[in-house]
Structures are given as C-alpha cells and as structure tokens.
Amino acid sequence: MDGWPIPLWGFVATYAGLSAIIIARYFAIVAPIHWALWQRTPAPNKIYYARRLSKRDPTRATITNEIRLSVISGFIYALPAAIVLEMWKAGGSAIYGGLPVGLGAWLWLPASAVLYLFAQDSWFYATHRFMHHPKLFKHTHAGHHRSVQPTPWASFSFDPIEAVSSAWLLPVMALFVPIHWATALVILMLMTINSVFNHAGWEVYPQRWIEGWWGRHIITASHHNLHHTNFKGNYGLYFRFWDKVCGTDRGLVKAGPVAPINAPPIETKSAVAVAQNSMSVRHSRGKPDVF
C-alpha cells in the first residue's frame, strides 16, 4: 500500500501535534458555549432564550469527569488520524485537494459528506447499542453515563474502549473512499457542533425546527438528552433513522417553557423528570436499562 510504512519520527511529530490541536479545540469550543449556557448572567434588556432540559445544575465532579475522559479521548482519536495523515503525505490515501473539475466532481463533495456521515452514524448506532449490554456497559460506556444530565464538556467524554471503537472509522474510510480535504474539515466541524450542542443540557435550536422536519429526522439535544436520563433507546449520532428502523426511538424530551439562558431549572413535569426517577431506581439496582 502506498504510503506504508510511515516514517516513525514524522508520525510521532504529527501525533503530538494532532493531540494538541484536538484537545485545544475541545477547550476553545466547549468553554465559551458552557459559559454562555450555564454561567453567563443574562443582560436585563436582551433576550437570550433557549429551552433548558437538565433538571439540575452541573456539579464540579460531573464536569471534571467529562473533561478527564475527553482529554484521554483526544489522545486516542489523534492516533489513527496521525497515521492516515502521514500516509496522505506520501500519496497513500483517498484524500485529495484542488478545485473540482466537472459536474460529477462538484456533486461528489456533498455526496461524500453524506456518505461519511451516514457511515459514521450507522457504526455509532450499532456500537453504542451494543455497549449498553449489561455485560459490557461497565467497561465500555459507564464513564460517559456518569453525566446523567450532561453538559457541553461531555461532548467527547468517551470511555477509552468506546473511543478506540469509534476513532478509526473515518480515518480508515479516508484510505479508500475519495474525499476532498475541505469536505473532511466540514465533517469534523459538523461532528464537533453536533456533539457539543447535543450534550449541552439545553435545546438551542428553534422549537419550530424541533417540531418540523429537522426534529423528526436530525438528532438534537431534545433527543439525546432523553438517552442520558433514561438510558434506554435514542442511540443514534446524527440521524434518527436507525432508531426508527430498529424500534429504539423514544422520542424527544417534552419541551417546557422557553427560559432565559442561565435561568433556574424549569419546574414542570416533563419526560426528563419521569426518566430521571426511573433512572434512580435502576441505579439503586446497579443495572442499566438496555435495549
């Protein structure tokens, strides 16, 4: 295979650089979003509205765990990315650049993005659901679910085994499935935005989106937050497709009143409250509810 073996010291330098970039990007993106949603004091004459999903404020212990696992995951994700990047330098990958020539080449830009996202979503659904098996959960996914009410810091807080299971997919695809480097960057941007907002503890998208086509097909915090509080169902990453096909779609968190960012918890009886009560029962038995 072209580009293999890769030069050792080049790989070490690339791996160190990517690790630093991934971890620095995590803090640079998550910190201001967390501040805006959870710490900022709303200006009296401005309207900063979102729908709060979390029923309690995040604790220091929760955030510390989320950051610790996210940093570990950063080092894991950098490993296959560094290998493929070194192979790309030697012409041994399917990553390409330059201005597309012809209609087909231009159409392949969005088509390849959809293909990569759907492949990642499919792999994530399968492995995520598998890791919720009682015999595997403790070793593969329990760390992430310590965030019963997640914050933006949980966006990349994977257990090491989970990070290993997901980190290799897109880099390996990039060895065989042609993708423009700019499309790859867009995918990474979408992946980051999706993960941060889906773990924010707030629904930041307009309610009309959630009640329309977008909410019926695209996963947002209203969908994923219910997975954290209920454990059962809503396993998808980007799309609700596999949850619906496989009968594991549990719907959305019931929307409470619109509330100012950083407002006190909304005291309404919602799906979150119901799910959290059932979650407490399952924790007392020491078993996650799966499948």
XYZ file of N, CA, C and O in Angstrom, residues 24-25 28 50-51 56 65 92 155-156 160 168 170 172 178 183 186 200 207 211 213 247 259 265 269 291:
104
model
N -6.860 21.225 22.349
C -7.019 22.678 22.388
C -8.340 23.100 21.754
O -9.029 23.997 22.265
N -8.726 22.440 20.658
C -10.008 22.740 20.004
C -11.167 22.441 20.941
O -12.141 23.197 21.015
N -11.328 25.233 23.441
C -11.647 26.504 22.785
C -13.117 26.582 22.387
O -13.718 27.665 22.431
N -33.540 29.946 25.342
C -33.334 28.556 24.963
C -34.212 27.722 25.872
O -34.781 28.248 26.831
N -34.319 26.439 25.589
C -35.128 25.563 26.428
C -34.222 24.692 27.267
O -33.475 23.864 26.740
N -31.146 19.809 36.865
C -30.293 20.302 37.937
C -29.034 20.907 37.336
O -28.635 20.574 36.209
N -15.125 14.862 35.483
C -15.131 13.560 34.811
C -15.249 13.738 33.307
O -14.570 13.037 32.535
N -0.685 8.022 -0.090
C -1.248 6.707 0.181
C -2.650 6.726 0.747
O -3.019 5.814 1.487
N -19.192 16.352 25.538
C -19.303 16.115 24.090
C -18.322 15.064 23.580
O -18.616 14.373 22.605
N -17.165 14.931 24.203
C -16.185 13.936 23.774
C -15.705 13.077 24.937
O -14.612 12.518 24.875
N -12.324 4.942 27.283
C -11.256 4.619 26.330
C -11.624 3.556 25.309
O -11.302 3.696 24.120
N -11.278 5.018 14.694
C -10.612 4.524 13.488
C -11.464 4.623 12.230
O -10.938 4.596 11.115
N -13.512 6.844 10.396
C -13.348 7.854 9.348
C -11.932 7.862 8.771
O -11.774 7.985 7.541
N -9.923 5.304 8.400
C -9.811 4.152 7.505
C -10.615 4.382 6.226
O -10.168 4.032 5.120
N -12.794 8.291 -1.718
C -12.277 9.633 -2.020
C -13.032 10.727 -1.274
O -14.264 10.734 -1.225
N -13.946 18.952 2.400
C -15.122 18.221 2.866
C -14.837 17.543 4.189
O -15.689 17.505 5.089
N -15.193 20.059 6.890
C -16.606 20.352 7.156
C -17.217 19.255 8.021
O -17.968 19.530 8.968
N -25.445 19.672 25.555
C -25.402 20.967 26.222
C -26.298 21.054 27.445
O -26.087 21.892 28.319
N -37.858 26.006 18.401
C -38.874 24.992 18.625
C -39.561 24.567 17.325
O -39.919 23.401 17.161
N -40.084 20.712 16.044
C -41.411 20.172 15.737
C -41.598 19.900 14.244
O -42.615 19.317 13.856
N -39.532 19.135 10.172
C -38.752 18.093 9.501
C -37.438 17.840 10.211
O -37.027 16.681 10.390
N -36.656 0.367 16.036
C -37.638 0.442 17.114
C -37.092 0.927 18.436
O -37.650 0.614 19.497
N -37.003 29.508 28.341
C -36.417 30.127 29.530
C -35.153 30.878 29.167
O -34.435 30.484 28.251
N -33.822 26.031 37.055
C -34.498 24.926 36.382
C -35.993 25.180 36.244
O -36.614 25.786 37.111
N -43.442 19.156 35.024
C -43.342 17.715 34.942
C -43.114 17.358 33.486
O -43.962 17.590 32.645
N -31.480 -1.921 25.665
C -32.234 -2.485 24.544
C -33.727 -2.297 24.749
O -34.500 -2.615 23.941
